[in-house]
């Protein structure tokens, strides 16, 4: 361990913190108050299911896929698209907010 090169310092710090945390937990578990709290706590663990379920796809989606429906990429040109197309020539003005409002 070297404080000059910071080699091994984090490992020592983690070990010390773990030891301190373990000591604090032991002290709390030794008290009488813990038993009264532990009697009131119940941790529920769900039962593991052996059943493998297939994903549910609505019939309307399956019908569209069978008909060859393809979702369009963009319905309208966005401000970001115009900014990318114009590059440095793009200037945003307050008049452009009408695109957002329509």
Tab-separated table of N, CA, C and O in Angstrom:
chain	number	residue	atom	x	y	z
A	1	UNK	N	0.845	-1.174	0.000
A	1	UNK	CA	0.000	0.000	0.000
A	1	UNK	C	0.888	1.233	0.000
A	1	UNK	O	1.872	1.313	0.718
A	2	UNK	N	0.536	2.189	-0.857
A	2	UNK	CA	1.298	3.415	-0.945
A	2	UNK	C	0.329	4.586	-1.095
A	2	UNK	O	-0.499	4.600	-1.998
A	3	UNK	N	0.470	5.556	-0.199
A	3	UNK	CA	-0.365	6.744	-0.321
A	3	UNK	C	0.189	7.695	-1.363
A	3	UNK	O	-0.523	8.566	-1.843
A	4	UNK	N	1.437	7.511	-1.720
A	4	UNK	CA	2.048	8.365	-2.728
A	4	UNK	C	1.513	8.025	-4.118
A	4	UNK	O	1.141	8.908	-4.888
A	5	UNK	N	1.440	6.733	-4.442
A	5	UNK	CA	0.964	6.317	-5.758
A	5	UNK	C	-0.493	5.845	-5.723
A	5	UNK	O	-1.022	5.427	-6.739
A	6	UNK	N	-1.126	5.899	-4.556
A	6	UNK	CA	-2.515	5.467	-4.374
A	6	UNK	C	-2.705	3.984	-4.694
A	6	UNK	O	-3.810	3.546	-5.001
A	7	UNK	N	-1.644	3.214	-4.601
A	7	UNK	CA	-1.717	1.783	-4.886
A	7	UNK	C	-2.178	1.037	-3.640
A	7	UNK	O	-1.548	1.099	-2.597
A	8	UNK	N	-3.276	0.337	-3.741
A	8	UNK	CA	-3.789	-0.468	-2.647
A	8	UNK	C	-4.614	0.290	-1.631
A	8	UNK	O	-5.131	-0.303	-0.688
A	9	UNK	N	-4.762	1.592	-1.783
A	9	UNK	CA	-5.503	2.391	-0.808
A	9	UNK	C	-6.987	2.048	-0.855
A	9	UNK	O	-7.633	1.899	0.177
A	10	UNK	N	-7.538	1.905	-2.046
A	10	UNK	CA	-8.975	1.627	-2.150
A	10	UNK	C	-9.316	0.253	-1.574
A	10	UNK	O	-10.383	0.086	-0.973
A	11	UNK	N	-8.425	-0.741	-1.733
A	11	UNK	CA	-8.690	-2.067	-1.162
A	11	UNK	C	-8.720	-2.011	0.359
A	11	UNK	O	-9.577	-2.622	1.005
A	12	UNK	N	-7.785	-1.275	0.953
A	12	UNK	CA	-7.749	-1.133	2.411
A	12	UNK	C	-8.985	-0.378	2.888
A	12	UNK	O	-9.598	-0.744	3.894
A	13	UNK	N	-9.367	0.651	2.157
A	13	UNK	CA	-10.542	1.430	2.534
A	13	UNK	C	-11.807	0.565	2.465
A	13	UNK	O	-12.636	0.612	3.370
A	14	UNK	N	-11.954	-0.232	1.420
A	14	UNK	CA	-13.115	-1.107	1.297
A	14	UNK	C	-13.146	-2.154	2.401
A	14	UNK	O	-14.205	-2.463	2.955
A	15	UNK	N	-11.989	-2.721	2.742
A	15	UNK	CA	-11.913	-3.712	3.813
A	15	UNK	C	-12.309	-3.090	5.142
A	15	UNK	O	-13.063	-3.683	5.925
A	16	UNK	N	-11.822	-1.880	5.413
A	16	UNK	CA	-12.152	-1.197	6.666
A	16	UNK	C	-13.647	-0.873	6.733
A	16	UNK	O	-14.278	-1.047	7.782
A	17	UNK	N	-14.207	-0.422	5.627
A	17	UNK	CA	-15.636	-0.100	5.608
A	17	UNK	C	-16.490	-1.346	5.807
A	17	UNK	O	-17.490	-1.307	6.527
A	18	UNK	N	-16.095	-2.454	5.181
A	18	UNK	CA	-16.834	-3.710	5.356
A	18	UNK	C	-16.770	-4.190	6.802
A	18	UNK	O	-17.761	-4.659	7.360
A	19	UNK	N	-15.600	-4.070	7.427
A	19	UNK	CA	-15.450	-4.485	8.822
A	19	UNK	C	-16.293	-3.606	9.737
A	19	UNK	O	-16.939	-4.103	10.675
A	20	UNK	N	-16.304	-2.299	9.486
A	20	UNK	CA	-17.094	-1.378	10.300
A	20	UNK	C	-18.592	-1.655	10.139
A	20	UNK	O	-19.332	-1.673	11.128
A	21	UNK	N	-19.023	-1.915	8.912
A	21	UNK	CA	-20.427	-2.222	8.669
A	21	UNK	C	-20.833	-3.526	9.358
A	21	UNK	O	-21.896	-3.614	9.974
A	22	UNK	N	-19.978	-4.536	9.274
A	22	UNK	CA	-20.268	-5.807	9.939
A	22	UNK	C	-20.356	-5.622	11.451
A	22	UNK	O	-21.228	-6.204	12.110
A	23	UNK	N	-19.479	-4.809	12.021
A	23	UNK	CA	-19.504	-4.544	13.464
A	23	UNK	C	-20.799	-3.833	13.858
A	23	UNK	O	-21.417	-4.179	14.881
A	24	UNK	N	-21.213	-2.854	13.069
A	24	UNK	CA	-22.452	-2.129	13.381
A	24	UNK	C	-23.664	-3.047	13.295
A	24	UNK	O	-24.582	-2.964	14.116
A	25	UNK	N	-23.680	-3.935	12.314
A	25	UNK	CA	-24.807	-4.871	12.183
A	25	UNK	C	-24.842	-5.829	13.363
A	25	UNK	O	-25.908	-6.130	13.906
A	26	UNK	N	-23.669	-6.306	13.795
A	26	UNK	CA	-23.617	-7.199	14.961
A	26	UNK	C	-24.134	-6.500	16.202
A	26	UNK	O	-24.858	-7.102	17.006
A	27	UNK	N	-23.792	-5.223	16.385
A	27	UNK	CA	-24.242	-4.479	17.552
A	27	UNK	C	-25.764	-4.309	17.529
A	27	UNK	O	-26.413	-4.416	18.561
A	28	UNK	N	-26.316	-4.049	16.345
A	28	UNK	CA	-27.765	-3.878	16.260
A	28	UNK	C	-28.491	-5.196	16.477
A	28	UNK	O	-29.567	-5.232	17.060
A	29	UNK	N	-27.919	-6.288	15.984
A	29	UNK	CA	-28.553	-7.586	16.141
A	29	UNK	C	-28.489	-8.068	17.585
A	29	UNK	O	-29.312	-8.879	18.006
A	30	UNK	N	-27.545	-7.573	18.343
A	30	UNK	CA	-27.399	-7.990	19.736
A	30	UNK	C	-28.467	-7.358	20.630
A	30	UNK	O	-28.751	-7.865	21.709
A	31	UNK	N	-29.057	-6.276	20.200
A	31	UNK	CA	-30.046	-5.577	21.020
A	31	UNK	C	-31.378	-6.305	21.060
A	31	UNK	O	-31.684	-7.185	20.259
A	32	UNK	N	-32.208	-5.957	22.046
A	32	UNK	CA	-33.532	-6.564	22.215
A	32	UNK	C	-34.541	-6.026	21.203
A	32	UNK	O	-35.523	-6.689	20.898
A	33	UNK	N	-34.305	-4.837	20.735
A	33	UNK	CA	-35.250	-4.192	19.836
A	33	UNK	C	-35.350	-4.933	18.502
A	33	UNK	O	-36.391	-4.942	17.866
A	34	UNK	N	-34.265	-5.568	18.088
A	34	UNK	CA	-34.234	-6.251	16.803
A	34	UNK	C	-35.189	-7.430	16.785
A	34	UNK	O	-35.872	-7.675	15.787
A	35	UNK	N	-35.284	-8.160	17.872
A	35	UNK	CA	-36.157	-9.332	17.915
A	35	UNK	C	-37.615	-8.947	17.731
A	35	UNK	O	-38.353	-9.642	17.022
A	36	UNK	N	-38.037	-7.840	18.322
A	36	UNK	CA	-39.427	-7.421	18.161
A	36	UNK	C	-39.702	-6.978	16.719
A	36	UNK	O	-40.796	-7.199	16.204
A	37	UNK	N	-38.726	-6.388	16.077
A	37	UNK	CA	-38.899	-5.974	14.685
A	37	UNK	C	-38.857	-7.180	13.762
A	37	UNK	O	-39.649	-7.295	12.830
A	38	UNK	N	-37.952	-8.109	14.010
A	38	UNK	CA	-37.822	-9.290	13.157
A	38	UNK	C	-39.079	-10.152	13.201
A	38	UNK	O	-39.420	-10.813	12.225
A	39	UNK	N	-39.794	-10.151	14.331
A	39	UNK	CA	-41.029	-10.918	14.433
A	39	UNK	C	-42.134	-10.337	13.556
A	39	UNK	O	-43.036	-11.047	13.142
A	40	UNK	N	-42.059	-9.037	13.266
A	40	UNK	CA	-43.085	-8.386	12.459
A	40	UNK	C	-42.767	-8.405	10.974
A	40	UNK	O	-43.625	-8.114	10.159
A	41	UNK	N	-41.556	-8.734	10.594
A	41	UNK	CA	-41.158	-8.721	9.193
A	41	UNK	C	-41.373	-10.076	8.542
A	41	UNK	O	-41.148	-11.115	9.153
A	42	UNK	N	-41.801	-10.030	7.288
A	42	UNK	CA	-41.928	-11.249	6.499
A	42	UNK	C	-41.491	-10.918	5.086
A	42	UNK	O	-42.030	-10.007	4.460
A	43	UNK	N	-40.524	-11.638	4.579
A	43	UNK	CA	-40.036	-11.426	3.224
A	43	UNK	C	-40.673	-12.479	2.328
A	43	UNK	O	-40.474	-13.673	2.518
A	44	UNK	N	-41.454	-12.022	1.376
A	44	UNK	CA	-42.131	-12.934	0.461
A	44	UNK	C	-41.225	-13.236	-0.717
A	44	UNK	O	-40.647	-12.342	-1.310
A	45	UNK	N	-41.107	-14.495	-1.050
A	45	UNK	CA	-40.304	-14.927	-2.192
A	45	UNK	C	-41.245	-15.604	-3.178
A	45	UNK	O	-41.919	-16.577	-2.829
A	46	UNK	N	-41.333	-15.082	-4.400
A	46	UNK	CA	-42.261	-15.700	-5.361
A	46	UNK	C	-41.796	-17.091	-5.754
A	46	UNK	O	-40.606	-17.392	-5.798
A	47	UNK	N	-42.767	-17.946	-6.037
A	47	UNK	CA	-42.450	-19.302	-6.454
A	47	UNK	C	-41.979	-19.286	-7.901
A	47	UNK	O	-42.544	-18.587	-8.740
A	48	UNK	N	-40.970	-20.059	-8.177
A	48	UNK	CA	-40.456	-20.144	-9.543
A	48	UNK	C	-41.433	-20.920	-10.407
A	48	UNK	O	-41.936	-21.966	-10.013
A	49	UNK	N	-41.699	-20.404	-11.580
A	49	UNK	CA	-42.638	-21.048	-12.490
A	49	UNK	C	-41.865	-21.856	-13.520
A	49	UNK	O	-40.937	-21.361	-14.149
A	50	UNK	N	-42.247	-23.101	-13.687
A	50	UNK	CA	-41.607	-23.963	-14.676
A	50	UNK	C	-42.239	-23.776	-16.053
A	50	UNK	O	-41.717	-24.235	-17.055
A	51	UNK	N	-43.363	-23.114	-16.084
A	51	UNK	CA	-44.101	-22.919	-17.317
A	51	UNK	C	-43.434	-21.832	-18.161
A	51	UNK	O	-43.122	-20.752	-17.685
A	52	UNK	N	-43.215	-22.136	-19.425
A	52	UNK	CA	-42.643	-21.156	-20.340
A	52	UNK	C	-43.782	-20.633	-21.203
A	52	UNK	O	-44.435	-21.384	-21.925
A	53	UNK	N	-44.022	-19.326	-21.094
A	53	UNK	CA	-45.136	-18.739	-21.814
A	53	UNK	C	-44.641	-18.047	-23.074
A	53	UNK	O	-43.613	-17.375	-23.069
A	54	UNK	N	-45.385	-18.205	-24.136
A	54	UNK	CA	-45.069	-17.547	-25.399
A	54	UNK	C	-45.509	-16.081	-25.314
A	54	UNK	O	-46.448	-15.750	-24.597
A	55	UNK	N	-44.842	-15.200	-26.029
A	55	UNK	CA	-45.263	-13.795	-25.998
A	55	UNK	C	-46.634	-13.619	-26.645
A	55	UNK	O	-46.982	-14.331	-27.593
A	56	UNK	N	-47.412	-12.693	-26.113
A	56	UNK	CA	-48.751	-12.434	-26.640
A	56	UNK	C	-48.673	-11.302	-27.654
A	56	UNK	O	-48.282	-10.185	-27.325
A	57	UNK	N	-49.036	-11.584	-28.889
A	57	UNK	CA	-49.081	-10.574	-29.947
A	57	UNK	C	-50.541	-10.443	-30.362
A	57	UNK	O	-51.169	-11.430	-30.746
A	58	UNK	N	-51.100	-9.226	-30.285
A	58	UNK	CA	-52.509	-9.044	-30.632
A	58	UNK	C	-52.791	-9.461	-32.079
A	58	UNK	O	-51.927	-9.364	-32.948
A	59	UNK	N	-54.030	-9.891	-32.317
A	59	UNK	CA	-54.397	-10.384	-33.641
A	59	UNK	C	-54.339	-9.291	-34.697
A	59	UNK	O	-54.027	-9.548	-35.857
A	60	UNK	N	-54.633	-8.068	-34.313
A	60	UNK	CA	-54.552	-6.956	-35.258
A	60	UNK	C	-53.132	-6.742	-35.772
A	60	UNK	O	-52.921	-6.452	-36.955
A	61	UNK	N	-52.165	-6.917	-34.901
A	61	UNK	CA	-50.768	-6.776	-35.306
A	61	UNK	C	-50.376	-7.913	-36.236
A	61	UNK	O	-49.694	-7.703	-37.247
A	62	UNK	N	-50.816	-9.102	-35.922
A	62	UNK	CA	-50.510	-10.249	-36.790
A	62	UNK	C	-51.139	-10.073	-38.168
A	62	UNK	O	-50.526	-10.412	-39.191
A	63	UNK	N	-52.363	-9.510	-38.205
A	63	UNK	CA	-53.025	-9.285	-39.490
A	63	UNK	C	-52.272	-8.246	-40.320
A	63	UNK	O	-52.114	-8.402	-41.532
A	64	UNK	N	-51.789	-7.179	-39.666
A	64	UNK	CA	-51.017	-6.163	-40.386
A	64	UNK	C	-49.718	-6.735	-40.926
A	64	UNK	O	-49.306	-6.422	-42.037
A	65	UNK	N	-49.065	-7.554	-40.138
A	65	UNK	CA	-47.805	-8.165	-40.592
A	65	UNK	C	-48.054	-9.076	-41.788
A	65	UNK	O	-47.270	-9.102	-42.726
A	66	UNK	N	-49.151	-9.820	-41.744
A	66	UNK	CA	-49.471	-10.727	-42.843
A	66	UNK	C	-49.803	-9.952	-44.110
A	66	UNK	O	-49.513	-10.400	-45.220
A	67	UNK	N	-50.398	-8.762	-43.965
A	67	UNK	CA	-50.756	-7.933	-45.117
A	67	UNK	C	-49.551	-7.190	-45.669
A	67	UNK	O	-49.640	-6.567	-46.718
A	68	UNK	N	-48.429	-7.215	-44.968
A	68	UNK	CA	-47.220	-6.547	-45.447
A	68	UNK	C	-47.128	-5.089	-45.040
A	68	UNK	O	-46.458	-4.309	-45.702
A	69	UNK	N	-47.796	-4.701	-43.966
A	69	UNK	CA	-47.758	-3.317	-43.497
A	69	UNK	C	-46.367	-2.985	-42.984
A	69	UNK	O	-45.768	-3.725	-42.225
A	70	UNK	N	-45.855	-1.856	-43.421
A	70	UNK	CA	-44.563	-1.367	-42.952
A	70	UNK	C	-44.791	0.015	-42.357
A	70	UNK	O	-45.338	0.898	-43.019
A	71	UNK	N	-44.358	0.215	-41.139
A	71	UNK	CA	-44.531	1.487	-40.467
A	71	UNK	C	-43.624	2.530	-41.118
A	71	UNK	O	-42.431	2.294	-41.289
A	72	UNK	N	-44.186	3.690	-41.502
A	72	UNK	CA	-43.342	4.717	-42.109
A	72	UNK	C	-42.340	5.256	-41.098
A	72	UNK	O	-42.624	5.338	-39.900
A	73	UNK	N	-41.169	5.632	-41.583
A	73	UNK	CA	-40.112	6.121	-40.687
A	73	UNK	C	-40.515	7.446	-40.036
A	73	UNK	O	-40.481	7.583	-38.832
A	74	UNK	N	-40.854	8.430	-40.854
A	74	UNK	CA	-41.304	9.706	-40.308
A	74	UNK	C	-42.508	10.175	-41.097
A	74	UNK	O	-42.574	10.038	-42.313
A	75	UNK	N	-43.467	10.733	-40.418
A	75	UNK	CA	-44.668	11.229	-41.061
A	75	UNK	C	-44.422	12.639	-41.591
A	75	UNK	O	-44.837	12.995	-42.666
A	76	UNK	N	-43.723	13.441	-40.826
A	76	UNK	CA	-43.409	14.799	-41.256
A	76	UNK	C	-41.949	15.099	-40.960
A	76	UNK	O	-41.317	14.424	-40.143
A	77	UNK	N	-41.438	16.109	-41.606
A	77	UNK	CA	-40.044	16.486	-41.421
A	77	UNK	C	-39.909	17.229	-40.096
A	77	UNK	O	-40.621	18.206	-39.850
A	78	UNK	N	-39.043	16.771	-39.253
A	78	UNK	CA	-38.853	17.375	-37.948
A	78	UNK	C	-37.837	18.498	-38.029
A	78	UNK	O	-37.059	18.599	-38.985
A	79	UNK	N	-37.841	19.344	-36.997
A	79	UNK	CA	-36.870	20.428	-36.928
A	79	UNK	C	-35.452	19.887	-36.924
A	79	UNK	O	-34.555	20.444	-37.547
A	80	UNK	N	-35.238	18.789	-36.240
A	80	UNK	CA	-33.904	18.194	-36.174
A	80	UNK	C	-33.457	17.726	-37.562
A	80	UNK	O	-32.293	17.884	-37.926
A	81	UNK	N	-34.385	17.159	-38.347
A	81	UNK	CA	-34.051	16.729	-39.696
A	81	UNK	C	-33.655	17.908	-40.570
A	81	UNK	O	-32.687	17.846	-41.336
A	82	UNK	N	-34.425	19.024	-40.457
A	82	UNK	CA	-34.088	20.210	-41.243
A	82	UNK	C	-32.745	20.775	-40.819
A	82	UNK	O	-31.952	21.230	-41.642
A	83	UNK	N	-32.453	20.739	-39.513
A	83	UNK	CA	-31.176	21.234	-39.015
A	83	UNK	C	-30.016	20.412	-39.571
A	83	UNK	O	-28.986	20.953	-39.976
A	84	UNK	N	-30.182	19.095	-39.626
A	84	UNK	CA	-29.133	18.246	-40.154
A	84	UNK	C	-28.953	18.434	-41.656
A	84	UNK	O	-27.830	18.394	-42.164
A	85	UNK	N	-30.056	18.643	-42.392
A	85	UNK	CA	-29.964	18.843	-43.832
A	85	UNK	C	-29.263	20.150	-44.177
A	85	UNK	O	-28.414	20.199	-45.064
A	86	UNK	N	-29.632	21.230	-43.473
A	86	UNK	CA	-29.099	22.541	-43.805
A	86	UNK	C	-27.720	22.795	-43.204
A	86	UNK	O	-26.986	23.648	-43.699
A	87	UNK	N	-27.387	22.094	-42.149
A	87	UNK	CA	-26.062	22.257	-41.531
A	87	UNK	C	-25.877	23.648	-40.948
A	87	UNK	O	-26.674	24.118	-40.147
A	88	UNK	N	-24.815	24.350	-41.383
A	88	UNK	CA	-24.520	25.678	-40.845
A	88	UNK	C	-25.497	26.732	-41.334
A	88	UNK	O	-25.592	27.809	-40.758
A	89	UNK	N	-26.240	26.462	-42.396
A	89	UNK	CA	-27.191	27.427	-42.932
A	89	UNK	C	-28.500	27.457	-42.153
A	89	UNK	O	-29.330	28.325	-42.380
A	90	UNK	N	-28.706	26.511	-41.246
A	90	UNK	CA	-29.953	26.426	-40.493
A	90	UNK	C	-29.984	27.523	-39.437
A	90	UNK	O	-29.062	27.687	-38.652
A	91	UNK	N	-31.076	28.292	-39.429
A	91	UNK	CA	-31.275	29.335	-38.424
A	91	UNK	C	-32.662	29.135	-37.849
A	91	UNK	O	-33.661	29.156	-38.570
A	92	UNK	N	-32.748	28.967	-36.548
A	92	UNK	CA	-34.031	28.771	-35.895
A	92	UNK	C	-34.613	30.125	-35.560
A	92	UNK	O	-33.949	31.003	-35.010
A	93	UNK	N	-35.872	30.323	-35.897
A	93	UNK	CA	-36.567	31.555	-35.555
A	93	UNK	C	-37.873	31.198	-34.871
A	93	UNK	O	-38.311	30.050	-34.888
A	94	UNK	N	-38.510	32.198	-34.288
A	94	UNK	CA	-39.766	31.940	-33.577
A	94	UNK	C	-40.871	31.534	-34.542
A	94	UNK	O	-41.854	30.935	-34.141
A	95	UNK	N	-40.732	31.842	-35.829
A	95	UNK	CA	-41.736	31.438	-36.802
A	95	UNK	C	-41.750	29.922	-36.974
A	95	UNK	O	-42.724	29.346	-37.409
A	96	UNK	N	-40.657	29.259	-36.668
A	96	UNK	CA	-40.587	27.822	-36.826
A	96	UNK	C	-41.413	27.071	-35.789
A	96	UNK	O	-41.629	25.877	-35.927
A	97	UNK	N	-41.879	27.737	-34.757
A	97	UNK	CA	-42.652	27.048	-33.717
A	97	UNK	C	-44.017	26.623	-34.232
A	97	UNK	O	-44.677	25.806	-33.617
A	98	UNK	N	-44.458	27.153	-35.374
A	98	UNK	CA	-45.741	26.735	-35.921
A	98	UNK	C	-45.697	25.253	-36.301
A	98	UNK	O	-46.725	24.589	-36.292
A	99	UNK	N	-44.525	24.736	-36.609
A	99	UNK	CA	-44.399	23.327	-36.934
A	99	UNK	C	-44.714	22.485	-35.703
A	99	UNK	O	-45.347	21.449	-35.786
A	100	UNK	N	-44.285	22.965	-34.529
A	100	UNK	CA	-44.537	22.224	-33.307
A	100	UNK	C	-46.009	22.277	-32.917
A	100	UNK	O	-46.534	21.350	-32.333
A	101	UNK	N	-46.668	23.376	-33.240
A	101	UNK	CA	-48.033	23.564	-32.799
A	101	UNK	C	-49.054	22.897	-33.706
A	101	UNK	O	-50.199	22.716	-33.321
A	102	UNK	N	-48.689	22.555	-34.931
A	102	UNK	CA	-49.674	21.972	-35.829
A	102	UNK	C	-49.756	20.476	-35.671
A	102	UNK	O	-48.995	19.825	-35.069
